[in-house]
Amino acid sequence: MTESFVNQRFSRRSLFRSSLILGAGLTVGGAMTACATPTGRPGPDTVSLAMNRSMVSLDNKLLQFDAALTVQRAVREALTTITPSLKVQLVLADSFELVAPTRWLVHLRPGVTYSDGRPVRVEDVDTALRMYSQVTGSFVGTFFPEWPTVGKIDDSTFTLDTERPIPVLDYLMSNILITPAEDNVPEDLQDGVGTGPFVVTSSDRGTGNYSLARNQSYWGTAASAESVSVRFVPDESNRVVSLRSGEVDVIDAITPDAADQLAGLAGVTVERTDGVRLNQLFYNFRKPAGHPLADPRVRRALSYAINGNALIDQVMQGAATPSRGVVPGILAGAIETGEYVYDPQRARQELEALGVRDLEVKIIWETGEFAADTDIMESVLQMLSAVGVRATLQQFEPGGDIATWRQGKAGDWDILGNGYPSPTGLAVTIMQGMYAGTAAKEETRDTYHGYIFPEIASLIATASEDADATTRNETLAQAQRQIWETWPCLWSFVPKTVIARRNRIAGIDLRPTNSYDMAAVTLSS
């Protein structure tokens, strides 16, 4: 479902904030429909989660937004995982060794079974890789320079072989969730079994609500909680009320306003950590030659219109850091390449010098893509208006068809509000996904919005094959400087990961990926 903001009205808070930024306001009309507050308190052995985005599957071939990882990996596991310190940890594999430049030797952990008793087999890994590779527009697929092939040695030992070296394949395989081969298909799975600490007892993709129960035959340390209830509650005020009343235990992606309301509240704790996600207003690089946005000078000129520091300080109240590079600074291999400068007079002058007049841009985004998204977009609209650029906003509700828009298959747009994480904690991973587009990938719309620069893609490919971290990072640094010069974003920022929990919940070690180990969560009366 899509909703245009052309005829909507800014909220009083948004208008107030925008007036602080610009000294002016804009009136438009309508309001978003809020989801009803969940009713019923969780039982003494049930953890209740309220998510800001609908989790439309328990698989991640197409969908891997931050908080969904917590639930998806409570049901399905991978050969490896990434720890809170962004290091590789073995899970379904008990050894994962690079034995040649293009070959890894992997051994499955003995005695691991799915929740229905079936053993984990080499064939399951082979099928999982093939199913992920067959999905068009796969989010996970963008991380892989190529798909490895499985060479079975015996029932628990196999090789992962590639044509070119992938020295970080142990990191990348943390994104491939393993399912019995006979149950797997090249699409997101809504139910089914896994090896995780919980099993699915009910699922409703339409509502985004799921129920999980403790896996009684889990191979690892048993989960403390007996069950988990997952609810989709898009309206933040409802999530906050539900947490305060005890109807839910954990809420994610909360705005600074909500965090301020909850901080210091008896029985509630707010958890924060630096994130690995780059939130951006990314340009559409599928524009034809001659279009203003096909010119990097125009893209740069427009960026001077955006008062990013004011957005972070006043709209997000400091819950993010300004981007000083093309990937989050926390990632291994990231460097600073520059920063976004607010200079509206320069924006007007450069646009005028380039002959760009009466420019109109369409900005699209999905609700919940980042905290305070609507306030940010409304403020950006006004900032662009102040330099003579007319912007229209189109907001997509979760579960809508924004994916086909992003791929250029549904409608035209100019700027996308989006977030892109590096679930491996490596700069090379997010760069592979966002900036290593090729003409071949664009044929299936598997580039990041048409971003194709062969020299940059070649540098990223070279780095992704380099087993030496020092020289790999030097090559990545060169690529990052070149990416910055293409001006891929109108503006970008790195949000802090923030959740709030009731104090009856403990054991949450919040990761930079905005996820945590559900099996480690404990409850008290």
Tab-separated table of C-alpha atoms in Angstrom, residues 28 79 115 119 169 201 474 493 519:
chain	number	residue	atom	x	y	z
A	28	VAL	CA	-0.445	19.427	4.257
A	79	LEU	CA	27.099	-22.440	10.043
A	115	SER	CA	13.411	-29.715	15.968
A	119	PRO	CA	19.834	-34.661	11.342
A	169	LEU	CA	33.410	-16.492	3.431
A	201	THR	CA	3.805	-22.809	16.847
A	474	GLU	CA	44.090	-0.200	1.462
A	493	PHE	CA	23.706	9.044	8.863
A	519	ALA	CA	18.081	-18.217	23.844
